[in-house]
Coordinates of C-alpha atoms and ligand atoms in Angstrom, one line a residue:
M239 CA 0.6 -0.3 -0.1
T240 CA 1.1 3.3 -0.7
A241 CA -0.7 6.3 0.6
T242 CA 1.3 10.3 -0.6
V243 CA 3.0 12.4 1.0
M244 CA 1.6 16.3 2.2
Q245 CA 3.7 18.2 1.0
A246 CA 4.5 21.4 2.2
S247 CA 3.3 24.9 0.6
A248 CA 5.3 28.5 -0.2
A249 CA 2.5 29.4 1.8
D250 CA 3.1 26.6 4.3
N251 CA 6.7 28.1 5.0
K252 CA 5.7 31.5 5.5
R253 CA 3.0 31.1 7.1
P254 CA 3.3 32.4 11.1
F255 CA 3.9 31.1 14.1
D256 CA 1.8 30.2 16.7
G257 CA 2.6 32.4 19.3
K258 CA 2.4 29.8 21.9
D259 CA 4.5 27.5 20.6
A260 CA 7.0 29.7 20.4
K261 CA 7.9 30.5 23.6
L262 CA 8.5 27.2 24.2
V263 CA 10.8 26.8 21.9
L264 CA 12.9 30.1 22.6
A265 CA 13.3 29.1 26.1
H266 CA 14.7 25.7 25.0
L267 CA 16.8 27.6 22.5
L268 CA 18.2 30.1 25.3
V269 CA 19.6 27.6 27.4
A270 CA 21.0 26.0 24.7
F271 CA 22.8 28.4 23.8
T272 CA 23.4 30.0 27.6
A273 CA 25.7 26.7 28.0
L274 CA 26.6 27.1 24.8
L275 CA 28.4 30.3 26.4
L276 CA 29.5 28.5 29.8
G277 CA 30.8 26.1 28.3
G278 CA 33.4 27.9 25.5
V279 CA 34.3 29.4 28.7
A280 CA 35.2 26.6 29.9
G281 CA 36.7 25.1 26.7
V282 CA 38.7 28.0 26.0
L283 CA 39.9 27.8 29.4
Q284 CA 41.5 24.1 29.3
G285 CA 42.5 25.2 26.1
L286 CA 44.6 27.5 27.2
V287 CA 45.6 25.2 30.5
R288 CA 47.3 22.2 28.2
G289 CA 49.0 24.4 25.8
G290 CA 50.7 25.4 29.2
M291 CA 49.7 29.3 28.5
I292 CA 47.9 30.2 32.6
E293 CA 47.9 28.5 34.6
L294 CA 44.2 27.8 37.3
P295 CA 43.5 29.3 40.4
S296 CA 43.9 27.1 43.4
E297 CA 40.6 26.6 43.9
I298 CA 40.1 25.2 39.6
G299 CA 40.6 22.0 39.2
Y300 CA 41.2 21.1 34.9
Y301 CA 39.4 17.7 34.8
Q302 CA 36.7 20.1 36.9
I303 CA 36.4 22.9 34.1
L304 CA 36.4 19.6 31.8
T305 CA 33.5 18.1 33.0
A306 CA 31.8 21.9 32.9
H307 CA 33.2 21.9 29.3
G308 CA 31.5 18.5 28.0
V309 CA 28.8 19.1 29.7
L310 CA 27.6 22.0 29.0
M311 CA 28.4 22.0 25.0
A312 CA 27.6 17.9 24.5
L313 CA 25.1 17.0 26.9
I314 CA 23.0 20.7 27.2
F315 CA 23.5 22.7 24.6
T316 CA 22.8 19.5 22.3
T317 CA 19.4 17.7 24.6
F318 CA 18.1 21.8 24.3
F319 CA 18.8 22.5 20.6
I320 CA 17.0 19.9 19.6
I321 CA 14.2 19.6 21.7
G322 CA 13.5 23.1 21.2
F323 CA 13.6 22.3 16.9
L324 CA 11.4 19.0 16.9
Y325 CA 8.5 20.6 18.8
A326 CA 9.0 24.1 16.7
G327 CA 9.1 21.7 13.0
V328 CA 6.4 19.4 14.6
S329 CA 4.0 22.4 15.1
K330 CA 4.7 23.9 12.6
T331 CA 4.6 20.7 9.3
M332 CA 0.9 18.6 12.4
G333 CA -1.1 20.9 12.2
G334 CA 0.2 24.2 12.8
K335 CA 0.3 24.4 16.7
L336 CA 0.7 21.8 19.4
L337 CA -1.8 20.4 21.4
G338 CA -3.3 22.1 24.7
V339 CA -1.5 18.6 26.6
V340 CA 1.9 18.3 23.7
S341 CA 2.3 22.0 24.8
R342 CA 2.0 20.7 28.8
M343 CA 4.3 18.1 28.4
G344 CA 6.3 20.3 26.4
W345 CA 7.9 22.7 29.4
A346 CA 7.1 20.2 32.0
G347 CA 10.4 18.3 30.8
Y348 CA 11.5 22.1 29.9
V349 CA 11.0 22.9 34.3
L350 CA 12.4 19.0 34.7
M351 CA 15.9 19.8 32.2
T352 CA 16.7 22.5 33.4
V353 CA 15.7 22.6 36.5
G354 CA 18.8 19.2 36.1
T355 CA 20.9 21.0 34.3
I356 CA 21.4 23.9 37.0
L357 CA 21.7 21.8 40.0
G358 CA 24.4 19.6 37.8
T359 CA 26.3 22.6 37.2
I360 CA 26.1 23.8 40.6
M361 CA 27.6 20.8 41.3
I362 CA 30.4 21.0 39.2
L363 CA 31.0 24.1 39.6
A364 CA 31.2 22.8 43.7
N365 CA 33.7 20.3 42.4
E366 CA 31.2 17.7 43.6
A367 CA 31.2 16.3 40.1
T368 CA 34.4 15.7 38.2
V369 CA 33.7 13.2 36.3
L370 CA 33.7 14.4 33.1
Y371 CA 30.5 14.0 31.0
T372 CA 31.3 10.7 30.6
F373 CA 30.4 9.9 33.7
Y374 CA 31.1 6.6 33.9
A375 CA 32.6 4.1 37.6
P376 CA 34.8 4.7 38.7
L377 CA 34.7 7.7 39.4
K378 CA 31.8 9.1 41.7
A379 CA 30.7 12.2 42.1
N380 CA 28.9 13.0 44.8
P381 CA 24.6 12.3 44.4
F382 CA 23.1 14.8 43.7
F383 CA 24.5 15.0 40.4
Y384 CA 22.9 11.2 39.3
I385 CA 20.1 13.2 41.3
A386 CA 19.9 16.1 38.3
L387 CA 20.7 13.1 35.5
V388 CA 17.3 12.2 36.2
F389 CA 15.7 14.8 36.3
V390 CA 17.8 15.9 32.5
V391 CA 16.3 12.3 31.3
V392 CA 12.8 12.2 32.9
G393 CA 12.5 15.5 31.6
S394 CA 13.9 14.9 28.2
W395 CA 11.8 11.1 28.3
I396 CA 8.3 13.1 28.8
S397 CA 9.0 15.6 25.8
G398 CA 9.7 13.4 23.9
Y399 CA 6.4 11.1 24.7
G400 CA 5.0 15.5 23.3
I401 CA 6.6 14.8 19.7
F402 CA 4.5 11.1 20.2
T403 CA 1.8 12.7 20.7
Q404 CA 1.4 15.7 18.4
Y405 CA 2.4 12.3 16.1
R406 CA -0.1 10.0 17.0
Y407 CA -3.0 13.0 17.2
W408 CA -1.4 13.6 13.5
R409 CA -2.2 11.0 12.0
R410 CA -5.4 9.7 13.4
T411 CA -6.8 12.7 11.8
H412 CA -5.1 11.9 8.8
K413 CA -5.8 8.6 7.5
G414 CA -4.5 7.0 4.6
S415 CA -2.0 9.1 4.2
V416 CA 1.7 9.4 5.5
S417 CA 2.5 11.2 7.5
P418 CA 4.5 14.6 7.3
L419 CA 8.8 14.0 6.5
F420 CA 9.1 16.2 9.5
G421 CA 6.7 14.5 11.9
F422 CA 8.3 10.8 10.6
M423 CA 12.8 12.2 11.8
A424 CA 10.8 13.8 15.0
V425 CA 10.0 11.2 15.8
A426 CA 12.2 8.3 14.9
T427 CA 15.1 10.7 16.8
M428 CA 13.2 10.8 20.1
L429 CA 12.2 6.7 19.7
V430 CA 16.2 6.2 19.6
W431 CA 16.6 9.1 22.4
Q432 CA 14.3 7.2 24.3
I433 CA 15.7 3.7 24.2
A434 CA 19.2 4.3 24.4
T435 CA 18.9 6.8 27.7
I436 CA 17.9 2.9 29.2
G437 CA 21.2 2.6 29.7
V438 CA 21.4 5.4 31.9
A439 CA 18.4 5.5 34.2
I440 CA 20.0 1.9 35.0
T441 CA 23.1 2.8 35.3
V442 CA 22.1 5.8 37.7
L443 CA 18.9 4.1 39.0
F444 CA 20.9 1.2 40.1
Q445 CA 24.1 1.2 40.8
F446 CA 25.3 5.1 41.2
I447 CA 22.3 6.5 43.3
P448 CA 23.3 4.2 45.9
W449 CA 26.8 3.8 45.7
S450 CA 27.2 7.8 46.0
F451 CA 24.8 7.6 48.7
G452 CA 27.0 4.5 50.3
W453 CA 24.2 2.1 50.4
V454 CA 26.7 -0.1 48.6
E455 CA 30.1 -0.5 49.1
K456 CA 31.2 -1.9 45.2
I457 CA 30.3 -0.6 41.6
N458 CA 30.7 -3.3 39.0
I459 CA 32.9 -0.4 36.9
M460 CA 32.4 -3.3 34.0
I461 CA 29.1 -3.0 34.1
S462 CA 28.3 0.6 34.4
R463 CA 30.8 1.9 31.7
T464 CA 29.2 -1.2 29.2
L465 CA 25.8 0.4 30.2
F466 CA 27.6 4.0 29.6
W467 CA 28.2 4.2 26.9
Y468 CA 25.0 1.9 25.3
F469 CA 24.3 5.0 25.7
G470 CA 26.8 7.3 24.6
H471 CA 27.0 5.9 21.2
P472 CA 23.2 6.4 20.2
L473 CA 24.0 10.2 21.7
V474 CA 26.1 10.7 19.2
Y475 CA 23.0 9.5 16.5
F476 CA 20.3 12.4 18.4
W477 CA 22.2 14.7 17.8
L478 CA 23.2 14.0 14.1
M479 CA 19.9 12.9 13.2
P480 CA 17.9 16.7 14.1
A481 CA 21.6 18.2 12.0
Y482 CA 20.3 15.2 9.5
M483 CA 16.2 16.4 8.9
C484 CA 17.7 20.2 8.0
W485 CA 19.9 18.4 6.0
Y486 CA 16.9 16.9 3.9
I487 CA 13.8 19.2 4.4
C488 CA 15.3 22.2 4.4
I489 CA 18.8 23.3 3.1
P490 CA 16.4 22.0 -0.3
K491 CA 13.9 24.5 0.3
I492 CA 16.6 27.0 0.9
I493 CA 18.4 26.2 -2.3
G494 CA 15.6 26.7 -4.3
G495 CA 15.6 22.4 -5.3
K496 CA 13.6 20.5 -3.7
I497 CA 14.4 16.5 -1.4
F498 CA 15.5 14.0 -3.5
S499 CA 13.9 10.7 -2.1
D500 CA 11.4 10.7 0.2
S501 CA 11.5 7.4 1.1
M502 CA 15.5 7.0 1.1
A503 CA 15.0 9.9 3.5
R504 CA 12.2 8.3 5.4
L505 CA 14.4 4.8 5.4
S506 CA 18.1 5.8 5.9
F507 CA 16.4 6.3 9.9
V508 CA 15.1 4.0 9.8
L509 CA 17.9 2.5 9.5
F510 CA 19.2 4.6 12.5
I511 CA 16.6 3.5 14.1
L512 CA 18.1 0.1 13.5
F513 CA 21.4 0.3 13.8
S514 CA 22.1 3.2 16.8
I515 CA 22.1 1.3 19.2
P516 CA 23.5 -2.9 19.3
V517 CA 27.4 -0.6 19.3
G518 CA 28.8 0.4 21.5
F519 CA 31.6 -1.3 21.5
H520 CA 33.7 0.0 19.5
H521 CA 33.9 2.3 23.1
Q522 CA 35.2 -0.3 24.7
L523 CA 37.2 -2.0 22.0
M524 CA 40.2 -1.7 24.2
E525 CA 38.9 -2.7 27.6
P526 CA 39.4 -6.2 28.9
G527 CA 36.6 -8.1 29.9
I528 CA 34.5 -8.6 26.6
A529 CA 35.1 -11.5 24.5
P530 CA 36.9 -10.8 20.9
V531 CA 34.0 -12.1 19.0
W532 CA 31.4 -9.9 20.3
K533 CA 33.5 -7.0 20.5
Y534 CA 34.0 -8.4 16.8
I535 CA 30.2 -8.4 16.4
Q536 CA 29.1 -4.4 17.3
V537 CA 32.1 -4.0 15.5
V538 CA 30.3 -5.5 12.1
L539 CA 27.5 -3.6 13.0
T540 CA 29.1 -0.2 13.7
F541 CA 29.6 -0.8 9.8
M542 CA 26.8 -1.1 9.2
V543 CA 25.7 2.4 10.9
V544 CA 28.0 3.9 8.2
I545 CA 25.4 3.2 6.0
P546 CA 22.5 5.7 6.9
S547 CA 25.0 8.8 6.2
L548 CA 26.6 7.3 3.2
M549 CA 22.9 8.0 1.8
T550 CA 22.7 10.5 3.3
A551 CA 26.4 11.8 1.3
F552 CA 24.6 10.6 -1.9
A553 CA 21.2 12.8 -2.2
M554 CA 22.5 15.8 -0.6
F555 CA 24.9 15.4 -3.7
A556 CA 22.0 14.4 -5.5
T557 CA 19.6 17.0 -4.4
F558 CA 22.5 20.7 -5.6
E559 CA 23.4 18.7 -8.8
Q560 CA 19.3 18.0 -9.1
T561 CA 18.6 21.7 -8.4
G562 CA 22.0 23.5 -10.2
R563 CA 21.4 21.1 -13.4
A564 CA 17.4 22.5 -14.0
K565 CA 19.2 26.1 -12.9
G566 CA 21.3 25.8 -16.5
A567 CA 24.3 24.0 -14.5
R568 CA 25.9 23.0 -16.6
G569 CA 29.6 19.9 -16.4
L570 CA 30.5 17.7 -13.7
F571 CA 30.8 20.2 -10.8
G572 CA 29.0 22.6 -12.8
W573 CA 26.4 23.3 -10.5
L574 CA 29.0 24.2 -7.3
K575 CA 28.7 27.1 -8.7
T576 CA 24.7 27.3 -8.3
L577 CA 24.8 27.2 -4.6
P578 CA 23.3 30.2 -3.3
W579 CA 27.0 30.8 -0.8
G580 CA 25.5 33.5 1.1
D581 CA 23.3 32.2 2.6
V582 CA 24.3 31.3 5.8
R583 CA 21.2 29.7 5.8
F584 CA 23.1 27.3 3.0
F585 CA 26.7 28.5 4.2
A586 CA 26.3 26.6 7.4
P587 CA 24.7 23.7 7.7
F588 CA 26.8 23.4 4.1
M589 CA 30.0 23.8 6.5
G590 CA 29.4 21.0 8.0
M591 CA 28.3 18.6 5.6
L592 CA 32.2 19.3 4.3
V593 CA 33.2 19.2 7.8
F594 CA 31.9 15.1 7.7
I595 CA 33.6 13.6 5.3
P596 CA 37.0 13.7 7.6
A597 CA 34.9 13.5 10.4
G598 CA 33.3 10.5 9.2
A599 CA 36.5 8.7 7.7
G600 CA 38.0 9.1 11.5
G601 CA 35.1 6.9 12.3
I602 CA 35.8 4.5 10.8
I603 CA 39.3 5.1 11.3
N604 CA 38.3 4.8 15.3
A605 CA 36.0 1.8 14.4
S606 CA 38.3 -0.9 12.7
N607 CA 40.4 -2.7 15.4
Q608 CA 44.0 -2.3 16.0
M609 CA 42.8 1.4 14.4
N610 CA 41.9 2.3 16.8
A611 CA 44.3 0.4 19.0
M612 CA 46.9 3.7 18.4
V613 CA 44.4 5.9 18.3
H614 CA 42.6 5.2 22.1
N615 CA 42.5 7.8 24.5
T616 CA 45.2 9.9 22.2
L617 CA 43.7 13.2 21.1
W618 CA 42.8 12.2 18.1
V619 CA 39.4 11.2 20.0
T620 CA 38.9 14.7 20.5
G621 CA 40.2 15.8 17.3
H622 CA 37.4 13.4 16.0
F623 CA 34.3 14.7 18.4
H624 CA 34.9 17.7 17.3
L625 CA 34.9 17.8 13.4
T626 CA 31.5 15.2 14.8
V627 CA 29.8 16.9 16.4
A628 CA 31.3 20.7 17.4
T629 CA 31.8 21.3 13.8
T630 CA 29.0 19.0 12.2
V631 CA 26.1 19.5 14.2
A632 CA 27.1 22.3 15.4
L633 CA 27.1 24.0 12.9
T634 CA 24.2 22.9 11.3
F635 CA 22.2 23.7 14.4
F636 CA 23.2 27.6 14.4
G637 CA 23.2 27.2 10.3
V638 CA 19.2 26.8 11.2
A639 CA 18.9 29.9 14.4
Y640 CA 19.5 32.3 11.0
W641 CA 15.7 31.5 10.2
L642 CA 14.8 29.7 13.4
I643 CA 14.5 32.2 15.9
P644 CA 13.8 34.9 13.5
H645 CA 10.9 32.9 12.4
V646 CA 8.9 32.4 15.2
L647 CA 9.0 35.0 16.4
G648 CA 7.7 36.8 12.6
K649 CA 11.0 38.8 12.2
Q650 CA 13.5 39.3 9.3
L651 CA 16.6 38.3 8.5
T652 CA 18.2 41.1 8.3
P653 CA 21.6 41.0 4.8
R654 CA 22.9 42.2 7.8
M655 CA 23.0 38.9 10.6
N656 CA 22.8 36.9 7.2
R657 CA 26.7 38.1 7.5
L658 CA 27.4 38.2 11.2
G659 CA 26.9 34.5 10.7
I660 CA 28.4 33.9 7.6
I661 CA 31.8 35.3 9.8
Q662 CA 30.6 33.7 12.8
T663 CA 30.9 29.9 10.7
I664 CA 34.1 31.2 8.4
I665 CA 35.3 32.1 12.0
W666 CA 34.2 29.1 13.9
L667 CA 35.3 26.9 10.7
I668 CA 39.4 28.0 11.1
G669 CA 39.0 27.6 14.8
M670 CA 38.4 23.8 13.7
F671 CA 41.0 23.5 11.4
F672 CA 43.8 25.0 13.9
M673 CA 42.4 22.8 17.1
S674 CA 41.3 19.2 15.1
G675 CA 43.6 19.8 12.9
S676 CA 46.8 19.5 15.7
M677 CA 44.0 17.5 17.5
H678 CA 44.5 14.3 15.1
T679 CA 48.3 15.0 14.4
V680 CA 49.1 15.3 18.0
G681 CA 47.3 12.5 19.0
L682 CA 49.3 10.8 16.0
F683 CA 52.0 10.7 18.0
G684 CA 50.5 9.7 21.2
S685 CA 49.5 12.6 22.8
P686 CA 46.8 11.4 25.5
R687 CA 43.3 13.1 25.7
R688 CA 41.9 14.3 29.2
T689 CA 45.0 15.7 30.9
A690 CA 46.6 18.5 32.4
Y691 CA 49.4 20.1 31.6
T692 CA 52.6 18.5 31.5
T693 CA 56.3 18.2 29.9
Y694 CA 56.8 14.1 30.9
G695 CA 59.6 15.3 32.4
D696 CA 60.8 16.5 29.1
H697 CA 60.5 14.4 27.7
P698 CA 61.9 12.7 24.1
D699 CA 58.6 13.1 23.3
A700 CA 57.0 14.9 25.1
V701 CA 58.3 17.7 23.8
F702 CA 57.7 17.5 20.5
W703 CA 53.3 16.9 21.2
M704 CA 53.7 20.5 22.8
P705 CA 53.8 22.7 19.8
Y706 CA 50.6 20.8 18.9
H707 CA 49.1 21.2 22.1
V708 CA 49.9 25.4 21.3
A709 CA 48.2 24.9 18.0
M710 CA 45.3 24.2 19.8
A711 CA 45.4 26.3 22.3
I712 CA 45.1 29.3 19.3
G713 CA 42.8 27.1 18.1
G714 CA 40.1 26.9 20.8
T715 CA 40.7 30.9 21.0
I716 CA 38.8 31.1 17.8
L717 CA 36.0 29.0 18.4
F718 CA 35.9 30.8 21.7
I719 CA 35.0 34.3 19.5
G720 CA 33.1 32.3 17.1
V721 CA 30.9 30.9 20.8
I722 CA 31.1 35.1 21.7
L723 CA 29.8 35.7 18.7
M724 CA 26.5 33.4 18.2
F725 CA 25.3 34.6 21.6
C726 CA 25.4 38.1 20.9
N727 CA 23.7 36.7 17.0
M728 CA 21.3 34.7 19.1
I729 CA 20.7 37.7 21.1
A730 CA 20.4 40.5 18.0
L731 CA 18.6 37.4 16.4
M732 CA 15.7 37.5 19.2
R733 CA 16.4 41.6 18.7
A734 CA 15.7 41.7 15.1
P735 CA 12.5 43.8 13.3
K736 CA 9.5 43.1 12.4
G737 CA 8.5 40.8 9.1
D738 CA 5.1 41.3 7.0
E739 CA 4.6 38.6 5.2
K740 CA 7.0 39.1 2.3
T741 CA 10.0 40.1 4.7
A742 CA 9.2 37.4 8.0
A743 CA 11.5 33.9 7.9
E744 CA 10.6 31.8 6.6
F745 CA 10.2 27.8 8.0
P746 CA 11.9 25.8 4.9
I747 CA 10.3 22.6 4.4
G748 CA 10.9 21.9 1.5
E749 CA 8.5 19.9 -0.7
T750 CA 9.5 16.0 -2.3
A751 CA 11.5 15.3 -6.2
D752 CA 9.6 12.4 -6.3
A753 CA 6.0 13.0 -5.8
A754 CA 4.6 10.6 -8.4
E755 CA 6.7 7.9 -6.5
P756 CA 4.4 7.4 -3.2
T757 CA 6.5 7.1 -0.3
P758 CA 5.3 3.2 1.3
K759 CA 3.2 2.7 3.9
W760 CA 5.3 0.4 5.6
I761 CA 7.9 2.2 6.7
E762 CA 5.6 3.7 9.5
R763 CA 5.3 0.6 10.9
W764 CA 7.1 1.2 14.0
G765 CA 6.5 -1.8 16.6
V766 CA 8.5 -3.7 13.3
W767 CA 11.5 -1.6 14.1
V768 CA 11.3 -1.1 17.0
G769 CA 11.0 -5.1 17.7
V770 CA 13.6 -5.3 14.9
L771 CA 16.0 -3.2 17.0
V772 CA 15.7 -5.5 20.8
V773 CA 16.4 -8.0 19.0
L774 CA 19.7 -6.9 17.2
I775 CA 20.1 -5.0 21.2
L776 CA 19.5 -8.4 23.1
F777 CA 21.8 -10.0 20.3
A778 CA 24.9 -8.0 20.9
Y779 CA 24.6 -8.1 24.4
T780 CA 24.2 -10.8 26.3
V781 CA 25.8 -12.8 26.6
P782 CA 29.1 -10.4 26.8
F783 CA 26.3 -8.4 29.4
G784 CA 26.0 -11.6 31.6
D785 CA 29.7 -12.2 31.5
M786 CA 29.8 -9.1 32.7
L787 CA 27.6 -10.3 36.6
V788 CA 29.0 -13.2 36.6
N789 CA 32.4 -12.8 36.3
P790 CA 33.1 -9.3 37.1
A791 CA 36.4 -8.6 35.5
P792 CA 38.8 -8.8 37.9
G793 CA 41.0 -6.8 39.9
S794 CA 38.6 -3.6 39.3
K795 CA 39.1 -1.6 42.0
P796 CA 41.3 0.7 40.5
W797 CA 41.2 4.0 42.2
Ligands
HAS203 FE1 32.1 9.3 16.5 C1 34.5 8.0 19.7 C2 33.2 5.4 15.7 C3 30.9 9.0 14.2 C4 30.4 11.7 18.0 N1 32.6 10.2 18.6 C5 33.3 8.7 19.6 C6 33.5 9.9 20.8 C7 32.4 11.1 20.2 C8 31.2 11.1 18.7 C9 31.4 12.0 20.5 O1 34.1 3.5 16.4 C10 34.1 10.2 21.6 C11 33.7 9.8 22.1 C12 34.3 10.1 24.3 O2 34.5 11.2 24.8 O3 35.2 9.0 23.7 N2 32.2 8.3 15.1 C13 32.6 6.6 14.3 C14 31.9 5.3 12.9 C15 30.8 6.6 13.5 C16 31.4 7.9 13.7 C17 31.8 4.6 12.2 N3 30.4 10.1 16.1 C18 29.8 10.5 14.6 C19 29.4 10.9 14.8 C20 29.3 11.6 16.7 C21 30.0 11.2 16.7 C22 28.3 11.2 14.1 C23 28.9 12.8 16.3 C24 27.7 14.2 16.2 N4 34.3 7.1 16.7 C25 33.2 6.1 16.8 C26 34.8 5.4 17.8 C27 34.5 6.6 18.5 C28 34.6 7.7 18.2 C29 34.8 3.7 17.0 C30 35.2 5.7 19.8 C31 37.4 6.1 19.9 C32 37.7 5.8 21.1 O4 38.7 4.5 20.7 O5 37.5 5.9 22.1 C33 29.8 6.9 11.7 O6 28.7 7.1 11.7 C34 30.3 8.1 11.1 C35 29.4 7.7 9.2 C36 30.2 8.9 8.3 C37 29.8 9.4 7.1 C38 30.7 10.4 6.0 C39 28.9 10.3 5.9 C40 29.4 12.1 4.3 C41 28.2 13.1 4.5 C42 28.8 14.5 4.1 C43 28.5 14.7 2.9 C44 28.6 16.2 2.4 C45 27.7 16.8 1.2 C46 28.4 17.5 0.6 C47 26.5 16.3 0.5 C48 30.4 8.0 6.2 C49 26.8 12.3 5.3 C50 29.5 17.7 -0.3 C51 29.7 18.9 -1.3 C52 30.9 19.1 -1.8 C53 30.7 20.0 -3.2 C54 32.0 18.1 -2.1
CU204 CU1 29.8 4.9 18.8

């Protein structure tokens, strides 16, 4: 059975955004960008420390600001931005406004997450939770840090239920139609999140809270690391999928083209559901206590999860080329010239795509067991995720903010703001070139990640690393300027002049090029996808997990 996809019309994109929903979206973006600013302060400080250029006052520790940086940037900025963005698109494409109950869920989620964020940040600033953003054992925080995590996770669950509720309502009232692409992708993203965070919930409730309160004396470190990475890998797709939503849905509209294929876009998200979770062991390849065969199986599944990204790369090239040719471009690369380089809504996410080519290649290197032995726990890995999440995803989110903020407020994206956006993007790219470039290089030479300033007793190898650490600090400082500019841009966007029907920023939702080839309805059989996912998770984890329970790794009390 097939059904026609509801096509977005130009009028829909321009239609003013619901005033009440706008508040919910902006509330999320405000917390997101505040976290970015505070996380940026921590980031530049730690870069300068590591480069040997400053010393922190004795009350502040390197690992403390490293924790603040990771938590605020990787966990808080992303989660708040994503939920704000998804609610905006869900409101826009599935009914024009949120149902009352959905809006209430959105606010409830927001309040819980914000309380959790404030509590968690206080704990980190009080040096009570210097456990890094990965927080697995044996590092131990104040119990209130784990309680803060519970608030954030439960809040995000409620926000997710809100999205599911709006989606269910839309489908009930549009029987026979395939849902809007944005709604479908929002549900897929939140589904990955719900299933992934079960790992955090279990480790926090059953391991960390009892242990940190002192109710139990010991903690099983392998279990805690495994549950963390069960969550930690899909976490990166929870960041990536909303960026892909911008690429698939918004970019075609911005460049004056069409979505290459609605079905293929949906299929790639289904593949993310299936393969993004049973792969956590690729973060544990160098760990004892997991039999090689299970590492091997999860690495195979890791290579499966590369496929939807390759499909996305294909779809993007196809959209660019089709659009360019429709505009009269000739030759193999003539279409490149027809792209709107001066439009920040395109430029920032596009630069994100471009960076994702080496970033993704780096990921494939990480996942290859023998090469992982070379790069694991070195600055190479830090370089990898500053390209993936801190460039590909971050630049895409920034690119979204330039139209999302003015759109929900009925304001304009003025040429001046557009120019500032382009400048911000370029600053980011330059900063990241130096920072991530030197991280990758010095990582290959063996310089470890997560290490405060040290000269290693002037060992010849370490002396050789030092200039790279300085280059990292210079890149980090340029990025910090980028963070400040982004924060100012966000405030300026909120204060932009009002627009009318013609001048107000639009919510760019593309039409599909393959509308004549209707999307198969089975693509929305969520029960089937979740069923297959559960089977894959049980297959990939049951035996090794059971092994860890029965045979905790010998000597597993290194602290
Ligand atoms: Fe990763 C570690 C493997 C993707 C984030 N990763 C990390 C950590 C983070 C992270 C945060 O296997 C560190 C965690 C920690 O603190 O310890 N990663 C992969 C693989 C992929 C991958 C196989 N990672 C990501 C994404 C992230 C992210 C996405 C965030 C958003 N990663 C690993 C492994 C480790 C790891 C190991 C552990 C390392 C260790 O030892 O600790 C893949 O999903 C990548 C697939 C991507 C591609 C690229 C497709 C390209 C596209 C762009 C097209 C461009 C166009 C424009 C169209 C194959 C889609 C072009 C236009 C022109 C004109 C040219
Ligand atoms: Cu991973």
